[in-house]
Structures are given as structure tokens and as C-alpha cells.
Amino acid sequence: MKSLGSIRRDFAPWIDPASSPFLQFEGVTKRFGDFEAVDDLSLSIFESEFFALLGPSGCGKSTLLRMLAGFEMPTSGRIVLDGEDMAGIPPYRRPVNMMFQSYALFPHMSVKKNIAFGLKQERMGKGEIADRVEQVLKLVKLEDYARRKPDQLSGGQRQRVALARSLAKRPKVLLLDEPLGALDKKLREETQFELADLQHELHTTFIMVTHDQEEAMTLADRIAVMDKGRILQVAPPAEIYEAPKSRFVADFVGNVNVFEGTVRSATSDRVTIETTGGFDIVAERDVPVEIGQTVSYVLRPEKLKIAAEPLSGANVMEGEVWDIAYFGPVTSFHIRLDTGAIVKVAMVNATRQSPLQLTWHDRAFVTFDEDAGLVLTQ
């Protein structure tokens, strides 16, 4: 299989047959009364991996994290960390630490004392505590803020204090529940790269829960997309985006056009789909299909090309410019086809003045290559 996206780093133990998972969820189910929050879920995570659990609210991702932390017990199945079954081990005895979205800093304590608090609870010696606090302050670049109180810090600095406090105990696994959710958009984007760099430097296993797809794509080595207590796909970010295994994954991660239809003809490498919109799509065949089978064709907006003049060839659609949104780096067009269907097109603004002169209600022509999208059967 050809590579999808750029390689994040020389780290892919999940494709090495000789690698053993560091953490395993084995057939884990969690019920709250009649509600099944996690449904017979199995998952392997490797040492030093930055792993993201991604999904909509209520999909079970936070419940999974809480079971690993020991705040909830599985109804059935088991959780094994570094060869040890976590059943019966209380939260304070588990080699994990959790960083919450709220940060939960003590407002009356200085940064230094907030970080030292957990170490004092473990009755660590004063000298060792001082050394450990100094190390993590340096790690998160807050040495000059050690004596400040939380209300004297910015949101990003408070986030780093919470991170330093979580790392001070040197957990085998750090759990992050929506760790950047309290930050504004620009600060969140800056902090994402800092957090990824820090994790790579420490080689600590990070497991993050988020509903923010961009955050998961930026930070994680691999992503598990969840829905209704089940894992639908586990893969590196580029594979999740470019090769989703189901319509739900394609639709949840990024913007996508979805065309429903039936297979009209198929060869060893091509398939023709007769869509419900009344036009045909010719695409690469990368999954087994049969004539007459109902399929979906998913196509990212940036894979389409748009023009003001008529186009020829396969995979050409015509319609009216229905909406335009300018985002700076890209301009998003919504084209309303004559059938009523809306097609989303993203055009990169490579120059300051666009050569494409299209405005609302103009006729527009859209096309795409045969390998631009993906045929899905589920």
C-alpha cells in the first residue's frame, strides 16, 4: 500500500510483528443500568505512543479513559497495563495520571506548590520533591513563574502547570481528557505542537480523549474513531482522513461529499457508479463490489476542481453557486446541482487575487480525478 500523508516519525510499533502492546483493553464492556457505554471493546496501545480517542459526545471515549484510571470498573473484560491486570487496583495505586480539562489547580497555592502537592501525598523526601519540581518546571518552560498563583497566569500557562503536575509523578501513562478545550483557538493551535514535542521528548505514553478532529490529527500517532461504545477504525491520522473504512468515519473526520448510488459496471481496476443524483461517477476500484450493489462514494472538497466554463470528460458536474465562504487559506464553494444536491468544493488561495471569477448564482462546473475519492460499502 502506498504511503498516505507524511511520516510523523520513525515510530510504528503497531506494524512490527515483534512488538508487544504496552496497554490492552480485552473485550471491555461497561454498562450503566440498561445503557451500554462501552460495548465489547478491544484495543492495543504501544509504549511511547501518543494515542487519541476521537468521537462524538456520548460515544464512550471518556468512560474508557476513566476505566483505565480506575474511576470506573468494567462490567466485563479486562485492562492490562505493562503486563499487569488492573482489576482490583485502586486509582491511587495505578501507574497512570489524569489531566482534566478544568486543570483543577489549587488557587491558594503557588505554581511550585501545586506541582509538589501530589509528591508530598506520596511522602517523597523534600530534596527529591524539590529536584522533581525543578525538572518539570524546566520541561514546561515555567521556571520564572514558580512563585505565582494560578490567577496570575494565562490560560496556556495554567495548562502547562496542570501538565507539569501530572508529569511530576512520572506515570507510565498520562491520560488527557480534552486537555486544550479551555484555550482559545490560536493558543490551542500553538499549544498542540508544544504538547506533541514534549511527549516525543519524554517518550511517555499519552492517551487523549477529544471530540476535536483537528486536535487529534495534529497530536496523535494513531487515532481510534469511536461511536456508540465501539471502535470503528484505528489508524494513523493520514489514513483515517484519506482512507476511512466507513461512511461514519469519513463524515466525522473533516468535510466530505457523499454520493449514494449503485454499481453499474466494474472491471479489475475501475467502477462506474450510477448516483441517485442522475449522473455517473467513474472511480478507482479499491474494494470488492458487485453489479447492482449499493455503495457510497466519498470525496473531500479539496480534491475537486471548479471552473466557470464548461468542462469535458468523466466526473463532471454542473450547477449554481449557492454559497461562498472565504477562510483566508481556502475559499469554500457550495454548488447546488440541478438535482438539488449540494457539492462542497475547497479552493486553495495560492495567489492574493483569485483568477476564478465566480460569485453567487453563477453557473459553475466541477470535476475530479478517478482516484480522488473512495468507494465505501459500509
GROMACS .gro file of C-alpha atoms in nm:
model
  378
    1MET     CA    1   0.000   0.000   0.000
    2LYS     CA    2   0.134   0.344  -0.090
    3SER     CA    3   0.208   0.586   0.192
    4LEU     CA    4  -0.074   0.821   0.293
    5GLY     CA    5   0.044   1.158   0.416
    6SER     CA    6   0.382   1.247   0.559
    7ILE     CA    7   0.555   1.021   0.810
    8ARG     CA    8   0.525   1.164   1.159
    9ARG     CA    9   0.842   0.999   1.290
   10ASP     CA   10   1.028   0.671   1.288
   11PHE     CA   11   0.773   0.513   1.519
   12ALA     CA   12   0.520   0.250   1.410
   13PRO     CA   13   0.531  -0.048   1.651
   14TRP     CA   14   0.178  -0.149   1.553
   15ILE     CA   15   0.308  -0.277   1.218
   16ASP     CA   16   0.600  -0.465   1.375
   17PRO     CA   17   0.506  -0.831   1.446
   18ALA     CA   18   0.775  -0.844   1.716
   19SER     CA   19   0.624  -0.553   1.915
   20SER     CA   20   0.410  -0.621   2.220
   21PRO     CA   21   0.133  -0.379   2.324
   22PHE     CA   22   0.201  -0.179   2.639
   23LEU     CA   23  -0.170  -0.141   2.717
   24GLN     CA   24  -0.456  -0.371   2.620
   25PHE     CA   25  -0.832  -0.345   2.653
   26GLU     CA   26  -0.960  -0.702   2.613
   27GLY     CA   27  -1.333  -0.738   2.541
   28VAL     CA   28  -1.417  -0.449   2.775
   29THR     CA   29  -1.785  -0.368   2.830
   30LYS     CA   30  -1.924  -0.101   3.062
   31ARG     CA   31  -2.296  -0.071   3.140
   32PHE     CA   32  -2.476   0.196   3.340
   33GLY     CA   33  -2.811   0.030   3.406
   34ASP     CA   34  -2.956  -0.052   3.065
   35PHE     CA   35  -2.717   0.182   2.884
   36GLU     CA   36  -2.407   0.024   2.729
   37ALA     CA   37  -2.139   0.296   2.727
   38VAL     CA   38  -1.862   0.064   2.602
   39ASP     CA   39  -1.951  -0.245   2.402
   40ASP     CA   40  -1.710  -0.543   2.396
   41LEU     CA   41  -1.416  -0.323   2.301
   42SER     CA   42  -1.064  -0.450   2.233
   43LEU     CA   43  -0.772  -0.215   2.173
   44SER     CA   44  -0.391  -0.227   2.186
   45ILE     CA   45  -0.173   0.077   2.258
   46PHE     CA   46   0.208   0.076   2.247
   47GLU     CA   47   0.470   0.223   2.476
   48SER     CA   48   0.568   0.585   2.396
   49GLU     CA   49   0.265   0.624   2.168
   50PHE     CA   50   0.054   0.940   2.157
   51PHE     CA   51  -0.290   0.786   2.111
   52ALA     CA   52  -0.619   0.972   2.058
   53LEU     CA   53  -0.972   0.853   2.126
   54LEU     CA   54  -1.192   1.057   1.892
   55GLY     CA   55  -1.567   1.060   1.866
   56PRO     CA   56  -1.892   1.249   1.933
   57SER     CA   57  -2.024   1.316   2.282
   58GLY     CA   58  -2.157   1.001   2.445
   59CYS     CA   59  -1.956   0.760   2.229
   60GLY     CA   60  -1.776   0.605   2.529
   61LYS     CA   61  -1.431   0.760   2.497
   62SER     CA   62  -1.425   0.929   2.839
   63THR     CA   63  -1.568   0.617   3.002
   64LEU     CA   64  -1.280   0.419   2.855
   65LEU     CA   65  -1.031   0.667   3.000
   66ARG     CA   66  -1.199   0.658   3.342
   67MET     CA   67  -1.185   0.279   3.350
   68LEU     CA   68  -0.812   0.289   3.281
   69ALA     CA   69  -0.769   0.546   3.558
   70GLY     CA   70  -0.967   0.327   3.797
   71PHE     CA   71  -1.257   0.570   3.847
   72GLU     CA   72  -1.496   0.321   3.686
   73MET     CA   73  -1.482  -0.061   3.682
   74PRO     CA   74  -1.553  -0.264   3.365
   75THR     CA   75  -1.874  -0.466   3.367
   76SER     CA   76  -1.680  -0.736   3.184
   77GLY     CA   77  -1.344  -0.780   3.014
   78ARG     CA   78  -1.006  -0.671   3.144
   79ILE     CA   79  -0.747  -0.397   3.116
   80VAL     CA   80  -0.380  -0.496   3.115
   81LEU     CA   81  -0.105  -0.233   3.155
   82ASP     CA   82   0.261  -0.329   3.120
   83GLY     CA   83   0.171  -0.694   3.181
   84GLU     CA   84  -0.038  -0.626   3.494
   85ASP     CA   85  -0.415  -0.676   3.514
   86MET     CA   86  -0.565  -0.356   3.654
   87ALA     CA   87  -0.865  -0.534   3.811
   88GLY     CA   88  -0.892  -0.452   4.180
   89ILE     CA   89  -0.614  -0.191   4.177
   90PRO     CA   90  -0.741   0.143   4.319
   91PRO     CA   91  -0.679   0.467   4.126
   92TYR     CA   92  -0.404   0.591   4.358
   93ARG     CA   93  -0.207   0.269   4.307
   94ARG     CA   94  -0.223   0.268   3.927
   95PRO     CA   95   0.083   0.387   3.728
   96VAL     CA   96  -0.130   0.643   3.545
   97ASN     CA   97  -0.216   1.008   3.598
   98MET     CA   98  -0.501   1.211   3.453
   99MET     CA   99  -0.504   1.572   3.343
  100PHE     CA  100  -0.854   1.718   3.331
  101GLN     CA  101  -0.988   1.995   3.110
  102SER     CA  102  -1.058   2.215   3.414
  103TYR     CA  103  -0.691   2.178   3.527
  104ALA     CA  104  -0.815   2.167   3.895
  105LEU     CA  105  -0.530   2.382   4.028
  106PHE     CA  106  -0.534   2.496   4.392
  107PRO     CA  107  -0.592   2.874   4.372
  108HIS     CA  108  -0.424   2.948   4.708
  109MET     CA  109  -0.105   2.763   4.618
  110SER     CA  110   0.187   2.880   4.406
  111VAL     CA  111   0.279   2.704   4.084
  112LYS     CA  112   0.561   2.527   4.267
  113LYS     CA  113   0.334   2.405   4.548
  114ASN     CA  114   0.065   2.290   4.303
  115ILE     CA  115   0.320   2.071   4.127
  116ALA     CA  116   0.465   1.940   4.455
  117PHE     CA  117   0.127   1.853   4.610
  118GLY     CA  118   0.095   1.501   4.471
  119LEU     CA  119   0.456   1.420   4.553
  120LYS     CA  120   0.401   1.524   4.917
  121GLN     CA  121   0.096   1.299   4.933
  122GLU     CA  122   0.326   1.011   4.841
  123ARG     CA  123   0.559   1.111   5.125
  124MET     CA  124   0.853   1.173   4.896
  125GLY     CA  125   1.159   1.336   5.055
  126LYS     CA  126   1.190   1.716   5.047
  127GLY     CA  127   1.508   1.711   4.842
  128GLU     CA  128   1.365   1.473   4.586
  129ILE     CA  129   1.046   1.680   4.562
  130ALA     CA  130   1.247   1.997   4.501
  131ASP     CA  131   1.452   1.828   4.228
  132ARG     CA  132   1.144   1.681   4.061
  133VAL     CA  133   0.955   2.012   4.064
  134GLU     CA  134   1.254   2.192   3.919
  135GLN     CA  135   1.283   1.933   3.641
  136VAL     CA  136   0.920   1.958   3.530
  137LEU     CA  137   0.915   2.339   3.556
  138LYS     CA  138   1.210   2.348   3.320
  139LEU     CA  139   1.039   2.095   3.095
  140VAL     CA  140   0.729   2.312   3.052
  141LYS     CA  141   0.932   2.637   3.048
  142LEU     CA  142   0.779   2.787   3.362
  143GLU     CA  143   1.088   2.829   3.581
  144ASP     CA  144   1.025   3.205   3.611
  145TYR     CA  145   0.665   3.152   3.726
  146ALA     CA  146   0.724   2.913   4.016
  147ARG     CA  147   0.605   3.156   4.286
  148ARG     CA  148   0.297   3.285   4.104
  149LYS     CA  149  -0.060   3.183   4.188
  150PRO     CA  150  -0.285   3.032   3.916
  151ASP     CA  151  -0.488   3.356   3.882
  152GLN     CA  152  -0.167   3.536   3.784
  153LEU     CA  153  -0.115   3.310   3.484
  154SER     CA  154  -0.258   3.299   3.133
  155GLY     CA  155  -0.475   3.009   3.020
  156GLY     CA  156  -0.185   2.850   2.837
  157GLN     CA  157   0.042   2.880   3.141
  158ARG     CA  158  -0.221   2.721   3.368
  159GLN     CA  159  -0.249   2.439   3.119
  160ARG     CA  160   0.127   2.384   3.141
  161VAL     CA  161   0.115   2.386   3.523
  162ALA     CA  162  -0.151   2.115   3.516
  163LEU     CA  163   0.062   1.918   3.271
  164ALA     CA  164   0.373   1.959   3.489
  165ARG     CA  165   0.182   1.841   3.796
  166SER     CA  166   0.061   1.533   3.607
  167LEU     CA  167   0.411   1.452   3.482
  168ALA     CA  168   0.585   1.509   3.818
  169LYS     CA  169   0.474   1.165   3.942
  170ARG     CA  170   0.630   1.007   3.634
  171PRO     CA  171   0.332   0.795   3.534
  172LYS     CA  172   0.368   0.514   3.283
  173VAL     CA  173   0.063   0.653   3.105
  174LEU     CA  174  -0.064   1.012   3.104
  175LEU     CA  175  -0.437   1.048   3.040
  176LEU     CA  176  -0.562   1.373   2.889
  177ASP     CA  177  -0.934   1.448   2.889
  178GLU     CA  178  -0.998   1.732   2.640
  179PRO     CA  179  -0.667   1.886   2.755
  180LEU     CA  180  -0.681   2.202   2.542
  181GLY     CA  181  -1.054   2.263   2.546
  182ALA     CA  182  -1.032   2.568   2.776
  183LEU     CA  183  -0.792   2.756   2.547
  184ASP     CA  184  -0.883   2.997   2.267
  185LYS     CA  185  -0.833   2.878   1.910
  186LYS     CA  186  -0.497   3.042   1.840
  187LEU     CA  187  -0.344   2.942   2.174
  188ARG     CA  188  -0.480   2.590   2.133
  189GLU     CA  189  -0.306   2.556   1.796
  190GLU     CA  190   0.025   2.678   1.941
  191THR     CA  191  -0.004   2.451   2.245
  192GLN     CA  192  -0.078   2.144   2.033
  193PHE     CA  193   0.271   2.148   1.884
  194GLU     CA  194   0.429   2.213   2.225
  195LEU     CA  195   0.243   1.916   2.371
  196ALA     CA  196   0.342   1.686   2.083
  197ASP     CA  197   0.708   1.791   2.110
  198LEU     CA  198   0.704   1.737   2.487
  199GLN     CA  199   0.557   1.388   2.452
  200HIS     CA  200   0.818   1.290   2.194
  201GLU     CA  201   1.091   1.420   2.424
  202LEU     CA  202   0.963   1.230   2.728
  203HIS     CA  203   0.869   0.905   2.550
  204THR     CA  204   0.578   0.877   2.794
  205THR     CA  205   0.264   0.707   2.665
  206PHE     CA  206  -0.009   0.970   2.622
  207ILE     CA  207  -0.375   0.882   2.573
  208MET     CA  208  -0.602   1.173   2.485
  209VAL     CA  209  -0.979   1.198   2.465
  210THR     CA  210  -1.114   1.463   2.229
  211HIS     CA  211  -1.404   1.543   2.000
  212ASP     CA  212  -1.184   1.790   1.810
  213GLN     CA  213  -1.073   1.616   1.492
  214GLU     CA  214  -0.800   1.872   1.412
  215GLU     CA  215  -0.652   1.829   1.759
  216ALA     CA  216  -0.640   1.452   1.718
  217MET     CA  217  -0.488   1.480   1.371
  218THR     CA  218  -0.219   1.722   1.492
  219LEU     CA  219  -0.114   1.535   1.807
  220ALA     CA  220  -0.167   1.164   1.768
  221ASP     CA  221   0.047   0.886   1.626
  222ARG     CA  222  -0.276   0.689   1.589
  223ILE     CA  223  -0.643   0.769   1.628
  224ALA     CA  224  -0.931   0.545   1.731
  225VAL     CA  225  -1.263   0.675   1.598
  226MET     CA  226  -1.547   0.569   1.828
  227ASP     CA  227  -1.925   0.566   1.805
  228LYS     CA  228  -2.186   0.410   2.036
  229GLY     CA  229  -1.927   0.237   2.253
  230ARG     CA  230  -1.744   0.070   1.967
  231ILE     CA  231  -1.423   0.143   1.778
  232LEU     CA  232  -1.487   0.188   1.406
  233GLN     CA  233  -1.129   0.238   1.289
  234VAL     CA  234  -0.778   0.265   1.436
  235ALA     CA  235  -0.510   0.415   1.213
  236PRO     CA  236  -0.257   0.700   1.177
  237PRO     CA  237  -0.413   1.042   1.103
  238ALA     CA  238  -0.347   1.043   0.727
  239GLU     CA  239  -0.505   0.700   0.687
  240ILE     CA  240  -0.811   0.800   0.889
  241TYR     CA  241  -0.856   1.104   0.663
  242GLU     CA  242  -0.762   0.962   0.322
  243ALA     CA  243  -0.877   0.601   0.364
  244PRO     CA  244  -1.175   0.589   0.602
  245LYS     CA  245  -1.331   0.245   0.631
  246SER     CA  246  -1.689   0.360   0.675
  247ARG     CA  247  -1.915   0.649   0.588
  248PHE     CA  248  -1.933   0.749   0.957
  249VAL     CA  249  -1.554   0.785   0.983
  250ALA     CA  250  -1.537   0.977   0.653
  251ASP     CA  251  -1.814   1.211   0.762
  252PHE     CA  252  -1.686   1.265   1.118
  253VAL     CA  253  -1.325   1.344   1.028
  254GLY     CA  254  -1.316   1.652   0.806
  255ASN     CA  255  -1.558   1.779   0.544
  256VAL     CA  256  -1.671   1.533   0.281
  257ASN     CA  257  -1.909   1.496  -0.011
  258VAL     CA  258  -2.105   1.170  -0.006
  259PHE     CA  259  -2.268   1.039  -0.324
  260GLU     CA  260  -2.504   0.743  -0.294
  261GLY     CA  261  -2.555   0.510  -0.587
  262THR     CA  262  -2.539   0.163  -0.733
  263VAL     CA  263  -2.261  -0.010  -0.922
  264ARG     CA  264  -2.346  -0.006  -1.294
  265SER     CA  265  -2.027  -0.166  -1.423
  266ALA     CA  266  -1.693  -0.282  -1.285
  267THR     CA  267  -1.357  -0.401  -1.415
  268SER     CA  268  -1.049  -0.516  -1.225
  269ASP     CA  269  -0.944  -0.155  -1.155
  270ARG     CA  270  -1.242   0.071  -1.235
  271VAL     CA  271  -1.602   0.103  -1.122
  272THR     CA  272  -1.888   0.310  -1.261
  273ILE     CA  273  -2.148   0.425  -1.009
  274GLU     CA  274  -2.490   0.548  -1.113
  275THR     CA  275  -2.574   0.803  -0.845
  276THR     CA  276  -2.916   0.891  -0.710
  277GLY     CA  277  -2.848   1.240  -0.847
  278GLY     CA  278  -2.873   1.111  -1.202
  279PHE     CA  279  -2.506   1.131  -1.304
  280ASP     CA  280  -2.233   0.869  -1.326
  281ILE     CA  281  -1.906   0.855  -1.131
  282VAL     CA  282  -1.605   0.670  -1.268
  283ALA     CA  283  -1.365   0.576  -0.990
  284GLU     CA  284  -1.075   0.353  -0.898
  285ARG     CA  285  -1.193   0.020  -0.764
  286ASP     CA  286  -1.020  -0.045  -0.432
  287VAL     CA  287  -1.285  -0.261  -0.263
  288PRO     CA  288  -1.473  -0.571  -0.388
  289VAL     CA  289  -1.807  -0.470  -0.542
  290GLU     CA  290  -2.083  -0.638  -0.742
  291ILE     CA  291  -2.308  -0.507  -1.020
  292GLY     CA  292  -2.620  -0.356  -0.868
  293GLN     CA  293  -2.465  -0.319  -0.523
  294THR     CA  294  -2.547  -0.003  -0.326
  295VAL     CA  295  -2.233   0.195  -0.240
  296SER     CA  296  -2.122   0.538  -0.123
  297TYR     CA  297  -1.858   0.746  -0.292
  298VAL     CA  298  -1.684   0.987  -0.054
  299LEU     CA  299  -1.489   1.283  -0.185
  300ARG     CA  300  -1.306   1.552   0.011
  301PRO     CA  301  -1.383   1.912  -0.102
  302GLU     CA  302  -1.017   1.992  -0.172
  303LYS     CA  303  -0.997   1.704  -0.423
  304LEU     CA  304  -1.242   1.876  -0.661
  305LYS     CA  305  -1.165   2.139  -0.923
  306ILE     CA  306  -1.403   2.420  -1.009
  307ALA     CA  307  -1.435   2.629  -1.326
  308ALA     CA  308  -1.658   2.898  -1.471
  309GLU     CA  309  -1.650   2.745  -1.820
  310PRO     CA  310  -1.792   2.407  -1.934
  311LEU     CA  311  -1.565   2.105  -1.885
  312SER     CA  312  -1.546   1.778  -2.077
  313GLY     CA  313  -1.466   1.421  -1.980
  314ALA     CA  314  -1.578   1.194  -1.697
  315ASN     CA  315  -1.679   1.306  -1.350
  316VAL     CA  316  -1.810   1.650  -1.448
  317MET     CA  317  -2.099   1.812  -1.259
  318GLU     CA  318  -2.275   2.139  -1.334
  319GLY     CA  319  -2.471   2.364  -1.103
  320GLU     CA  320  -2.522   2.705  -0.948
  321VAL     CA  321  -2.301   2.877  -0.693
  322TRP     CA  322  -2.518   2.862  -0.382
  323ASP     CA  323  -2.278   2.978  -0.109
  324ILE     CA  324  -1.924   3.113  -0.085
  325ALA     CA  325  -1.713   3.134   0.232
  326TYR     CA  326  -1.368   3.292   0.239
  327PHE     CA  327  -1.139   3.145   0.510
  328GLY     CA  328  -0.809   3.305   0.408
  329PRO     CA  329  -0.605   2.999   0.304
  330VAL     CA  330  -0.904   2.849   0.120
  331THR     CA  331  -1.234   2.956  -0.030
  332SER     CA  332  -1.526   2.718   0.016
  333PHE     CA  333  -1.790   2.693  -0.257
  334HIS     CA  334  -2.125   2.520  -0.221
  335ILE     CA  335  -2.252   2.427  -0.566
  336ARG     CA  336  -2.620   2.337  -0.598
  337LEU     CA  337  -2.659   2.083  -0.876
  338ASP     CA  338  -2.967   2.082  -1.098
  339THR     CA  339  -3.087   1.778  -0.899
  340GLY     CA  340  -3.085   1.986  -0.579
  341ALA     CA  341  -2.780   1.815  -0.429
  342ILE     CA  342  -2.510   2.037  -0.273
  343VAL     CA  343  -2.144   1.972  -0.360
  344LYS     CA  344  -1.871   2.129  -0.146
  345VAL     CA  345  -1.551   2.247  -0.317
  346ALA     CA  346  -1.245   2.392  -0.138
  347MET     CA  347  -1.013   2.603  -0.350
  348VAL     CA  348  -0.667   2.694  -0.218
  349ASN     CA  349  -0.597   3.068  -0.240
  350ALA     CA  350  -0.246   3.032  -0.380
  351THR     CA  351  -0.240   3.394  -0.503
  352ARG     CA  352  -0.369   3.716  -0.347
  353GLN     CA  353  -0.620   3.766  -0.624
  354SER     CA  354  -0.814   3.464  -0.742
  355PRO     CA  355  -0.815   3.402  -1.117
  356LEU     CA  356  -1.153   3.235  -1.077
  357GLN     CA  357  -1.429   3.492  -1.117
  358LEU     CA  358  -1.734   3.322  -0.968
  359THR     CA  359  -2.000   3.472  -0.748
  360TRP     CA  360  -2.340   3.381  -0.612
  361HIS     CA  361  -2.587   3.231  -0.865
  362ASP     CA  362  -2.324   3.191  -1.140
  363ARG     CA  363  -2.313   2.864  -1.330
  364ALA     CA  364  -2.016   2.653  -1.218
  365PHE     CA  365  -1.858   2.331  -1.340
  366VAL     CA  366  -1.693   2.082  -1.105
  367THR     CA  367  -1.472   1.785  -1.185
  368PHE     CA  368  -1.244   1.537  -1.008
  369ASP     CA  369  -0.996   1.263  -1.094
  370GLU     CA  370  -1.083   0.894  -1.081
  371ASP     CA  371  -0.853   0.840  -0.782
  372ALA     CA  372  -0.972   1.147  -0.590
  373GLY     CA  373  -1.234   0.973  -0.377
  374LEU     CA  374  -1.312   0.641  -0.219
  375VAL     CA  375  -1.582   0.378  -0.277
  376LEU     CA  376  -1.732   0.255   0.052
  377THR     CA  377  -1.961  -0.039   0.107
  378GLN     CA  378  -2.049   0.036   0.471
   0.00000   0.00000   0.00000
